[in-house]
mmCIF file of C-alpha atoms and ligand atoms in Angstrom:
data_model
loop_
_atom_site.group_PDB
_atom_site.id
_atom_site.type_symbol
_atom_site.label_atom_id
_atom_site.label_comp_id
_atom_site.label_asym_id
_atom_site.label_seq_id
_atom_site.Cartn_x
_atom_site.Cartn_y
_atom_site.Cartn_z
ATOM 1 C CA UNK T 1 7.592 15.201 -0.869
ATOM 2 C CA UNK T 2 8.372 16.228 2.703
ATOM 3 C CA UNK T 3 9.357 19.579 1.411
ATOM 4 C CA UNK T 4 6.126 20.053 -0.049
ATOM 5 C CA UNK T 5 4.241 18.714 3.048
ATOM 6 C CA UNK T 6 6.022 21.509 5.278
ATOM 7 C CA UNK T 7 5.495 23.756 2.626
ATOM 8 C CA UNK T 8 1.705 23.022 2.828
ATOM 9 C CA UNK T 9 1.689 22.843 6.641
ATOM 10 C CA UNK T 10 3.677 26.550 6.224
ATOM 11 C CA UNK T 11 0.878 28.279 4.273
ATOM 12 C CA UNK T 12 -1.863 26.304 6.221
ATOM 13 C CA UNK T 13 -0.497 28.206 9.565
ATOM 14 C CA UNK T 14 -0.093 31.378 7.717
ATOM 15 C CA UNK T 15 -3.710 31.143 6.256
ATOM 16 C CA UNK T 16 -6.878 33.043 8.051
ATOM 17 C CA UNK T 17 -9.275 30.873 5.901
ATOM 18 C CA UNK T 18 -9.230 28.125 4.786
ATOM 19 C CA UNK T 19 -11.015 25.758 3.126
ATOM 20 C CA UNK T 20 -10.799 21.796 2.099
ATOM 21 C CA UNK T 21 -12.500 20.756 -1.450
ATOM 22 C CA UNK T 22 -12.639 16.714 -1.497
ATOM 23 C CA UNK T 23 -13.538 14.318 -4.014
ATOM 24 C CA UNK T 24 -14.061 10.354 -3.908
ATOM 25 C CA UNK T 25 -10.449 9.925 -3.462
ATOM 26 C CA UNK T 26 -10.902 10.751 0.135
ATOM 27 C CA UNK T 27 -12.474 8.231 0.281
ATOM 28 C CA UNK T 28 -10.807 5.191 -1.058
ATOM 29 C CA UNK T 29 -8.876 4.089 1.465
ATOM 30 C CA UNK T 30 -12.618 3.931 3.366
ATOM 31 C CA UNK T 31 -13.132 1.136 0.508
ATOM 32 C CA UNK T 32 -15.492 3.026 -1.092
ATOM 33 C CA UNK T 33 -13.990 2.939 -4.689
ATOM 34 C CA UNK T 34 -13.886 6.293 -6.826
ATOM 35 C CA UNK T 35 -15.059 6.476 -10.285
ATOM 36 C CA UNK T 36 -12.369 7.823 -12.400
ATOM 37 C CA UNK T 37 -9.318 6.678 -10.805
ATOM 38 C CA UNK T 38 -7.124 3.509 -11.816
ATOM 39 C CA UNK T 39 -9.556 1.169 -10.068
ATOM 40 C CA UNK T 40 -12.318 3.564 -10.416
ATOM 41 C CA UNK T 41 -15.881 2.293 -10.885
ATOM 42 C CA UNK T 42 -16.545 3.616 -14.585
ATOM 43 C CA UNK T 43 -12.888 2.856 -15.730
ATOM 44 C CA UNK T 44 -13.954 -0.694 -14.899
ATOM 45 C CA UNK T 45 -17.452 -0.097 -16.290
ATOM 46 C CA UNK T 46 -18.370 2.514 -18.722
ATOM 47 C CA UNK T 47 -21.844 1.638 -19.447
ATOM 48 C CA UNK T 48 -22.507 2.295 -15.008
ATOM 49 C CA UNK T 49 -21.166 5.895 -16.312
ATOM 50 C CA UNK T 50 -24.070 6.131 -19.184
ATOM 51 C CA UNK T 51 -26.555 4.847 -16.866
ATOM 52 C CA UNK T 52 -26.101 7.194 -13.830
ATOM 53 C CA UNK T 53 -26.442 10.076 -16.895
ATOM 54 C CA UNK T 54 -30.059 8.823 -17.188
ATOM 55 C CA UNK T 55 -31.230 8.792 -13.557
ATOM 56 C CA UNK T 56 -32.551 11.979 -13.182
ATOM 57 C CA UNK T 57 -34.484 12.154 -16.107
ATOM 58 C CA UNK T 58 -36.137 8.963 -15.086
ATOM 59 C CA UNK T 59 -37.185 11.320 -11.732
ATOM 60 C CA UNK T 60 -38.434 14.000 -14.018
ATOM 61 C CA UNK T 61 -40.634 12.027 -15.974
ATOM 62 C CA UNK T 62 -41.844 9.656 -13.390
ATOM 63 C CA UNK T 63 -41.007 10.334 -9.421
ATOM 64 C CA UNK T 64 -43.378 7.519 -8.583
ATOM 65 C CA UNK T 65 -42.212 5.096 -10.998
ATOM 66 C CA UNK T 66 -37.952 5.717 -10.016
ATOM 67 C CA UNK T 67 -39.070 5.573 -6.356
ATOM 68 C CA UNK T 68 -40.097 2.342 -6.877
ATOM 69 C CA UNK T 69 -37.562 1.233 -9.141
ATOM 70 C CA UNK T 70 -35.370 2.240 -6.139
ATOM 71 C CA UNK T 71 -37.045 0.481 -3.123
ATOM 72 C CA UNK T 72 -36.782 -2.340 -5.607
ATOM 73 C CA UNK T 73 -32.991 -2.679 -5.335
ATOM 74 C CA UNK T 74 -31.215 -5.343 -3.542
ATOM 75 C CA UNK T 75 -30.289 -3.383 -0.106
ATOM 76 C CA UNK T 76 -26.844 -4.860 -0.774
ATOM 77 C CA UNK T 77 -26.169 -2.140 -3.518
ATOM 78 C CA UNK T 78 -26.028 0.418 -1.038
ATOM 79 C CA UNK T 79 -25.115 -1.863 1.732
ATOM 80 C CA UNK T 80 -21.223 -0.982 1.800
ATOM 81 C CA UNK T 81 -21.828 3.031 1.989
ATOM 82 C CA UNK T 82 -23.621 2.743 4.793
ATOM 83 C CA UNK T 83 -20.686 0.185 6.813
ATOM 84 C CA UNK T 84 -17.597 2.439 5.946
ATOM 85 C CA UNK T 85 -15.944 4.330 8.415
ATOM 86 C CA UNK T 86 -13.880 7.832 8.065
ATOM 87 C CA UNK T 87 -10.218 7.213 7.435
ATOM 88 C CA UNK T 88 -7.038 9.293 8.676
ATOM 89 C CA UNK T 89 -7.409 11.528 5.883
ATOM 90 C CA UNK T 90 -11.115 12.714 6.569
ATOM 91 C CA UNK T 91 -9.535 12.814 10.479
ATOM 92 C CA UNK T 92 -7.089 15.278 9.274
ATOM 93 C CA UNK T 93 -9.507 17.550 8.184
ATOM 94 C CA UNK T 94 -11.683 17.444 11.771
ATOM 95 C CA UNK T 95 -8.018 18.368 13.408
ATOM 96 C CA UNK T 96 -7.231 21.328 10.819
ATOM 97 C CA UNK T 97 -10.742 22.209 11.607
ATOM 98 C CA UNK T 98 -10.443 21.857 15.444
ATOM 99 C CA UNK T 99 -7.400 23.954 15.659
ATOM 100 C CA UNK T 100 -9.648 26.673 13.902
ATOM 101 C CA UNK T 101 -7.642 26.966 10.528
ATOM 102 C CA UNK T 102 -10.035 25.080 8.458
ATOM 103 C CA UNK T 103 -13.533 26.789 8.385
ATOM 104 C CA UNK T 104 -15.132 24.324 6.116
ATOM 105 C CA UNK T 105 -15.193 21.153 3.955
ATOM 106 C CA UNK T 106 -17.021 21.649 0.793
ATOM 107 C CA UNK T 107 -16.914 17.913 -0.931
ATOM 108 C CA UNK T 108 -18.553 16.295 -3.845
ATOM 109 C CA UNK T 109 -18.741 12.941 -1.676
ATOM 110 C CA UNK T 110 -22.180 11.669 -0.888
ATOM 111 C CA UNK T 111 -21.053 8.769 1.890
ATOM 112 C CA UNK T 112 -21.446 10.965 5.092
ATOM 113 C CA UNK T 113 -17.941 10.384 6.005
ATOM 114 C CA UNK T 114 -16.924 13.926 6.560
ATOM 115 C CA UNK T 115 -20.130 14.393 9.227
ATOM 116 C CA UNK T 116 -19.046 11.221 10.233
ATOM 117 C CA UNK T 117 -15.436 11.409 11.371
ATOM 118 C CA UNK T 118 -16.640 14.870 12.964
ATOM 119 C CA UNK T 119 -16.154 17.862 10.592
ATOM 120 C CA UNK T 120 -18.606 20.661 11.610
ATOM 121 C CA UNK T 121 -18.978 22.908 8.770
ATOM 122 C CA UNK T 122 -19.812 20.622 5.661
ATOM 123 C CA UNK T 123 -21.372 21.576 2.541
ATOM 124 C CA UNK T 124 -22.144 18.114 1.147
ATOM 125 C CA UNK T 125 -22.624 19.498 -3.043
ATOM 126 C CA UNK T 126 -23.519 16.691 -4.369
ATOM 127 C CA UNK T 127 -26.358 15.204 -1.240
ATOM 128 C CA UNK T 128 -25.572 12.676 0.805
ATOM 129 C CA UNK T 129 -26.386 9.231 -0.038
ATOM 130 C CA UNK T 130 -27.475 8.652 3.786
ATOM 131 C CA UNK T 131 -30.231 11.752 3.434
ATOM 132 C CA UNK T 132 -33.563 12.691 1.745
ATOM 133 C CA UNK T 133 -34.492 16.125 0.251
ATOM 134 C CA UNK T 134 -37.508 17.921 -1.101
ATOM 135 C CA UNK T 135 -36.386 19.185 -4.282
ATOM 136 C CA UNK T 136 -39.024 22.390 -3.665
ATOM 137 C CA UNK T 137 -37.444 23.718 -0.192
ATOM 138 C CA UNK T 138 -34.351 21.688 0.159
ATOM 139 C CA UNK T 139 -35.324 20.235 3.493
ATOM 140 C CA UNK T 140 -33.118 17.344 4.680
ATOM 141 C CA UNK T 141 -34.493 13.996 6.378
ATOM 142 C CA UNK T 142 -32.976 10.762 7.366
ATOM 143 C CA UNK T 143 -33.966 7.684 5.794
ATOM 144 C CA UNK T 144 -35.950 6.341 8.658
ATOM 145 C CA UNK T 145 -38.478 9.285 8.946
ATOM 146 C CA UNK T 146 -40.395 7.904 6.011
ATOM 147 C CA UNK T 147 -42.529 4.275 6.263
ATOM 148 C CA UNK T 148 -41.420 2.963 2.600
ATOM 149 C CA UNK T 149 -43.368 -0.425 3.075
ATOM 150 C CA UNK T 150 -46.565 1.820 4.329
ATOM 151 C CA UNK T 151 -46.139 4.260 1.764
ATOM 152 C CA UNK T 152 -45.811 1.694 -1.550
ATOM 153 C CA UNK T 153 -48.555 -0.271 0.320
ATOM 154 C CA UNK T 154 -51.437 2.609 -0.099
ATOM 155 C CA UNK T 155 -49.806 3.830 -2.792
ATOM 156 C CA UNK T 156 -48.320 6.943 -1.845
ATOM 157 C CA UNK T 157 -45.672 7.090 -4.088
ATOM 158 C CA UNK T 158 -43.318 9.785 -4.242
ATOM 159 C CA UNK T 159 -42.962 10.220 -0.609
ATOM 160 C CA UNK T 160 -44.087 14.285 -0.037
ATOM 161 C CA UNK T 161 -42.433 16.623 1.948
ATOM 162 C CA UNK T 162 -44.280 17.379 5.347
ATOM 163 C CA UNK T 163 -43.077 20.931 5.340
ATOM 164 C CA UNK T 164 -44.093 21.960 1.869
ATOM 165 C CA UNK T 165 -46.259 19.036 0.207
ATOM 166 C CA UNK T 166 -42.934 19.258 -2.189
ATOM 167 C CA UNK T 167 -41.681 15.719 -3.849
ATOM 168 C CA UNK T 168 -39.106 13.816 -2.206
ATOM 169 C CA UNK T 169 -35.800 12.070 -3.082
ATOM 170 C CA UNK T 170 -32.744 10.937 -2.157
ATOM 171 C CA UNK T 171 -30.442 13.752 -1.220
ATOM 172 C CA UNK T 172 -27.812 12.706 -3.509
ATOM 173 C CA UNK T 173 -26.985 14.990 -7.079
ATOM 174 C CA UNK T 174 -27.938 13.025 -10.182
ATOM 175 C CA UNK T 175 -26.276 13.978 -13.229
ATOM 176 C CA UNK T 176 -28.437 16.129 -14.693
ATOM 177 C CA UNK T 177 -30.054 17.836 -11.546
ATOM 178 C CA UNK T 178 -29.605 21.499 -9.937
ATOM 179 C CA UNK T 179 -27.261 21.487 -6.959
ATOM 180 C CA UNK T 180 -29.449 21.963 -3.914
ATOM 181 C CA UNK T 181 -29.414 25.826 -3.484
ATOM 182 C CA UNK T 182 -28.265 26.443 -0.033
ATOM 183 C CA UNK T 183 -24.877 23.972 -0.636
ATOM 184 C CA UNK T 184 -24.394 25.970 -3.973
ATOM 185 C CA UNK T 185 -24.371 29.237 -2.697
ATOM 186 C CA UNK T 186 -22.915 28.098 0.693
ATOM 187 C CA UNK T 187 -19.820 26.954 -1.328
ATOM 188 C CA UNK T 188 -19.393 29.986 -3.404
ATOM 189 C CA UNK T 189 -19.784 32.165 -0.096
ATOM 190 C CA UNK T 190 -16.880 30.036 1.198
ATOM 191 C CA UNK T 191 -14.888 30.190 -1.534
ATOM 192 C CA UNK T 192 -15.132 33.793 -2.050
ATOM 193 C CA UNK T 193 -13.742 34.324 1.592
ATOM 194 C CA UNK T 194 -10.678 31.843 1.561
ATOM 195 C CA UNK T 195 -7.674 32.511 1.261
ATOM 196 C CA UNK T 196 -6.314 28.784 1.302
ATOM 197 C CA UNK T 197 -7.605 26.212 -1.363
ATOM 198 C CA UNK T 198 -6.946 22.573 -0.100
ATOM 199 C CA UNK T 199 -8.035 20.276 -2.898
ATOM 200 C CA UNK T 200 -8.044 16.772 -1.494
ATOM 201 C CA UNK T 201 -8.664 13.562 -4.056
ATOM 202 C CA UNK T 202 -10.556 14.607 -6.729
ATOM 203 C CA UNK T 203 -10.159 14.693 -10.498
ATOM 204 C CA UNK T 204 -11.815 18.289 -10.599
ATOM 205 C CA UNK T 205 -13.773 17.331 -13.985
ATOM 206 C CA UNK T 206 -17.075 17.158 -12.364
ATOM 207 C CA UNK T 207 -19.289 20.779 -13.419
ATOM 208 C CA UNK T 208 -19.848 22.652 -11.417
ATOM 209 C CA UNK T 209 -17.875 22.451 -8.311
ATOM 210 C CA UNK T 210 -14.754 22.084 -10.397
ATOM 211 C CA UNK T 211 -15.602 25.495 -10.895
ATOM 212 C CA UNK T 212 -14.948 26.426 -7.460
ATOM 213 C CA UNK T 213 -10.866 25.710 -7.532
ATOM 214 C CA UNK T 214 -11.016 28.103 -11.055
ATOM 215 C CA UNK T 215 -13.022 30.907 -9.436
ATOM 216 C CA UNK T 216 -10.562 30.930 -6.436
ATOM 217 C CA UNK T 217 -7.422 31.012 -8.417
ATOM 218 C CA UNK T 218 -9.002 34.204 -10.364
ATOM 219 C CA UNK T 219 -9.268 36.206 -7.545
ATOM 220 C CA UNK T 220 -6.601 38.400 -7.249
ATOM 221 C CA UNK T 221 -5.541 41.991 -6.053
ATOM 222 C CA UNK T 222 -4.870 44.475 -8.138
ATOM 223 C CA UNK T 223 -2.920 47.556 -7.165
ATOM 224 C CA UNK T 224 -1.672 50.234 -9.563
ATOM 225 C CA UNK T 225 2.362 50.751 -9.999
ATOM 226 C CA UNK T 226 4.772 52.876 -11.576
ATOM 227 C CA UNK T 227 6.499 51.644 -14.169
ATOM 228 C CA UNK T 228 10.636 51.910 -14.920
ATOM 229 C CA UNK T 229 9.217 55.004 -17.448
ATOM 230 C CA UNK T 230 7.007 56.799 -15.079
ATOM 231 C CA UNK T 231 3.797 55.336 -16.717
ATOM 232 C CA UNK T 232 1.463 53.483 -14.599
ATOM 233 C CA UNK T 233 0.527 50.230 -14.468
ATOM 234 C CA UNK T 234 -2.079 47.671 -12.724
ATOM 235 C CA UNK T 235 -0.424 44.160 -11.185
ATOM 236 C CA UNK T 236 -2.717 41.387 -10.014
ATOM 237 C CA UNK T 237 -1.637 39.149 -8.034
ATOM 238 C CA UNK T 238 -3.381 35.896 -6.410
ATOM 239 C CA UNK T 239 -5.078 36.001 -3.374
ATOM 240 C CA UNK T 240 -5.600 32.346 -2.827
ATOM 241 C CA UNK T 241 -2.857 29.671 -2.586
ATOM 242 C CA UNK T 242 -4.061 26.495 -4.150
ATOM 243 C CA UNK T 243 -2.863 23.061 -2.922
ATOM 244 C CA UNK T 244 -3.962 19.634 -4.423
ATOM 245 C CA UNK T 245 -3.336 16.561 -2.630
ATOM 246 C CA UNK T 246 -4.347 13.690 -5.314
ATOM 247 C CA UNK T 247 -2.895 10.478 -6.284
ATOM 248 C CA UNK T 248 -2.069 11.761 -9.659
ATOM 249 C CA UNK T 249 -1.836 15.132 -11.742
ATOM 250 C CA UNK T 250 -5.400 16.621 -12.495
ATOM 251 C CA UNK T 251 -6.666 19.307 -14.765
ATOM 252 C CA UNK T 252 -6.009 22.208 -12.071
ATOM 253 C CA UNK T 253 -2.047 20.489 -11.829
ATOM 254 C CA UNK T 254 -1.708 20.707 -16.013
ATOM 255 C CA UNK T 255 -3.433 24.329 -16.166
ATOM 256 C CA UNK T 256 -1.837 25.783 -13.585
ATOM 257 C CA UNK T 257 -5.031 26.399 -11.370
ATOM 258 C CA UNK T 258 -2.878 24.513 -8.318
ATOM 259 C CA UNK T 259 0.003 26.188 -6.981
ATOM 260 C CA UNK T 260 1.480 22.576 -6.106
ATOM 261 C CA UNK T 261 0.144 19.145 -5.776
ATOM 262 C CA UNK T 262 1.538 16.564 -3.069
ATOM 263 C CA UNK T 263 1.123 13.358 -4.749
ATOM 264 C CA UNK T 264 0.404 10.356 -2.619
ATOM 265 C CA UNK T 265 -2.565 9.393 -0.434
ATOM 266 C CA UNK T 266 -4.602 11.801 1.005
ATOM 267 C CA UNK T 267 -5.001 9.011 4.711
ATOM 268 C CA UNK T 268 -1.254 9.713 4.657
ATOM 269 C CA UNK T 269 -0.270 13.063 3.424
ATOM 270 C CA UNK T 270 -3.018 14.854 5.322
ATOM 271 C CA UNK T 271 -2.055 13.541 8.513
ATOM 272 C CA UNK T 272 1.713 14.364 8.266
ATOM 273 C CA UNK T 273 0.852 17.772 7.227
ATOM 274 C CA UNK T 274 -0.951 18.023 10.372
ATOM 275 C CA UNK T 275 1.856 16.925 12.649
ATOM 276 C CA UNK T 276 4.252 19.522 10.776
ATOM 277 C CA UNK T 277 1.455 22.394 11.286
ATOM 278 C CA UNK T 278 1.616 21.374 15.315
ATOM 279 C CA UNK T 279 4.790 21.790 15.095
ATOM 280 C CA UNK T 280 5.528 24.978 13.840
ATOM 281 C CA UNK T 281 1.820 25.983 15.982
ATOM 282 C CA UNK T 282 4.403 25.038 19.131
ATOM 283 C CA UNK T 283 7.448 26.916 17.859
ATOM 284 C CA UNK T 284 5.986 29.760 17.515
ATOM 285 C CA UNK T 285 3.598 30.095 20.364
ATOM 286 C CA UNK T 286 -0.109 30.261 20.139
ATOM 287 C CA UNK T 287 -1.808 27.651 21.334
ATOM 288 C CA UNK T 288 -3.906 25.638 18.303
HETATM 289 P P1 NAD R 301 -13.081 10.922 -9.324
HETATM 290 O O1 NAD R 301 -13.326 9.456 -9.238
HETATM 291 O O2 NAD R 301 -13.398 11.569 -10.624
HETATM 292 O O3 NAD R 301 -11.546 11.247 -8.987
HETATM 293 C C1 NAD R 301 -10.934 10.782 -7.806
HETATM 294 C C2 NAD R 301 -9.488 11.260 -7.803
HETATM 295 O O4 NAD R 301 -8.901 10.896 -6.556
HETATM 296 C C3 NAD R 301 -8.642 10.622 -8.898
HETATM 297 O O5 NAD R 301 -7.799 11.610 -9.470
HETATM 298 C C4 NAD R 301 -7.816 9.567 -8.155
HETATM 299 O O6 NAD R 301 -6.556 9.328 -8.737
HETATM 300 C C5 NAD R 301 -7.681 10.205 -6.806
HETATM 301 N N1 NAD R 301 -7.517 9.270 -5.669
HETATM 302 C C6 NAD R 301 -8.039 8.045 -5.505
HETATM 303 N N2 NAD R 301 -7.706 7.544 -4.307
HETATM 304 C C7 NAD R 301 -6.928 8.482 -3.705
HETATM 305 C C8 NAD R 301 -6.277 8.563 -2.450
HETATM 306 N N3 NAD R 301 -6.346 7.575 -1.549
HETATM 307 N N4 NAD R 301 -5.579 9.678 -2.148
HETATM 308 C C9 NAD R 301 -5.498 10.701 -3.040
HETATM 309 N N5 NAD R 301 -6.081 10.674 -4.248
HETATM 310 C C10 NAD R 301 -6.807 9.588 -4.570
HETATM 311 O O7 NAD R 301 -13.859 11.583 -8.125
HETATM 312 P P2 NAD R 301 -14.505 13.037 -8.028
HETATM 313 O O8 NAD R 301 -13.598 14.036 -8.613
HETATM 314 O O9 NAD R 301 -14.944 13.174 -6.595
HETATM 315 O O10 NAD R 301 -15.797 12.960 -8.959
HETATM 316 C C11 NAD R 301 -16.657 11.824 -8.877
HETATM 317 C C12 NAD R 301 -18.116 12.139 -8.606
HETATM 318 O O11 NAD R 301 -18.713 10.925 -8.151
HETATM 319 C C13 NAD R 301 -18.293 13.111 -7.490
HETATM 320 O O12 NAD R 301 -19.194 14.045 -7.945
HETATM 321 C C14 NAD R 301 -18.914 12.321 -6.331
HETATM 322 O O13 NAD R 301 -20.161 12.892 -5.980
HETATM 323 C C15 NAD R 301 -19.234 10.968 -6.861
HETATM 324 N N6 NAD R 301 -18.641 9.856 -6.068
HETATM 325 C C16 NAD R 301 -18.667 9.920 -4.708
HETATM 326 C C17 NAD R 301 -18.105 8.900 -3.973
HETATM 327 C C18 NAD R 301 -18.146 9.031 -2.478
HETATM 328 O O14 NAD R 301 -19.051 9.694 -1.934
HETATM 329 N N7 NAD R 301 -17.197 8.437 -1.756
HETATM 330 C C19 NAD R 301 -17.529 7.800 -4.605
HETATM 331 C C20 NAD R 301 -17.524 7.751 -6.013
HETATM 332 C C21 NAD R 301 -18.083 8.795 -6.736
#
């Protein structure tokens, strides 16, 4: 383990970009549980799995009719997302960001904590559950620029967006619905640039930003050789190193798509593998 945290801290300092793909295990030691890990919220309950499939067809057919399904809801259902607070992992990331090796977090997470804790560049994929968006122009609002009460009162359901007349919802991805286009081609943009993959807490089977880690690990340079017999021949060889940091093995560990994983917790890992890139940042001079 502590070889593979200097190891990480090594090719984080040797990096010129990189970026940090998270996932709800970020976010568990927050107390915001994930959904496929050992305590995750669908291993405990399938049938919340099969139900968040039919969200977003419930928008499609009836915007009004979900919105008020929604506003419906006890507020306790949402009440603990809103109460968390970053954790030393998600700290990690603002330091790695700070010290101007990490140039942005692309996460799947919809609880805000990345904005939260500080991280600058964040391309939130799947919404944020603390946000609004018109699904016509992708402009974001916070929760409190809408009246609900006023609006279900003169029945004005769905809300409409004041820049385009477009329908509103909540910001966050339901199974089901586009990515928002600016985070979806913001994230490919980012991960066609890095050189340095840092995949923190997720089980990378969520389409399609578990595409991302795939599409980085194919791009490679290839450069002709000649061969032992004079022929020529082309070699490709990676251009992005790969790290997971993950509480178990994932997909991208059994396929190969990771170079390495560091198994543990990401509020523990992430900040030693700060302290070791300090370290060699002081050894060898420039100031990060
Ligand atoms: P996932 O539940 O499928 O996988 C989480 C992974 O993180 C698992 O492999 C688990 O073993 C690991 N893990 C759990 N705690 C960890 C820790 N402390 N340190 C390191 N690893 C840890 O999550 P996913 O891949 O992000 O996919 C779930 C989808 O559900 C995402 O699209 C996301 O939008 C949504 N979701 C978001 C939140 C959130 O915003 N916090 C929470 C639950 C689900």
């Amino acid at each position: 383990m502590e070889d593979l945290i200097k190891r990480a801290a090594q090719d984080l300092a040797n990096s010129t970009y990189a970026v940090a793909l998270t996932g709800a295990g970020i976010s568990t030691e927050s107390g915001i549980p994930d959904f496929r890990g050992p305590d995750g919220v669908w291993t405990k309950n399938p049938e919340a799995e099969r139900k968040a499939y039919r969200s977003y067809d419930d928008f499609v057919k009836d915007p009004k009719g979900w919105w008020e399904e929604v506003l419906s809801r006890a507020p306790s259902s949402t009440g603990a997302w809103w109460q968390s607070e970053p954790n030393a992992g998600h700290y990690a990331l603002v330091e790695l960001e700070k010290m101007g090796i990490l140039k942005s977090v692309l996460t799947q997470n919809v609880d805000g904590l990345h904005e939260k804790a500080g991280s600058k560049n964040v391309y939130e994929y799947h919404g944020s559950m603390l946000k609004l968006r018109c699904v016509s122009c992708t402009s974001r609002f916070s929760r409190d620029e809408f009246d609900f009460e006023e609006l279900r009162r003169h029945a004005q359901l769905p809300p409409r967006c004041p820049n385009c007349g477009g329908v509103i919802k909540s910001d966050g991805v339901a199974f089901g619905e586009p990515i928002p286009q600016d985070v979806a081609r913001g994230s490919l943009e980012e991960t066609g640039k890095c050189d340095l993959m840092l995949i923190c807490g997720t089980s990378a089977v969520v389409y399609p930003f578990a595409e991302l880690p795939r599409i980085a690990s194919q791009r490679r340079i290839e450069a002709e050789r000649v061969t032992q017999t004079g022929l020529h021949a082309v070699e490709k060889t990676p251009t992005v190193t790969i790290i997971e940091v993950n509480a178990e093995p994932t997909p991208l560990t059994q396929e190969g798509t990771s170079d390495y994983i560091i198994q543990g917790k990401t509020g523990e890992i992430l900040p030693r593998i700060v302290d070791e890139v300090r370290k060699i940042s002081s050894s060898t001079g420039p100031a990060l």
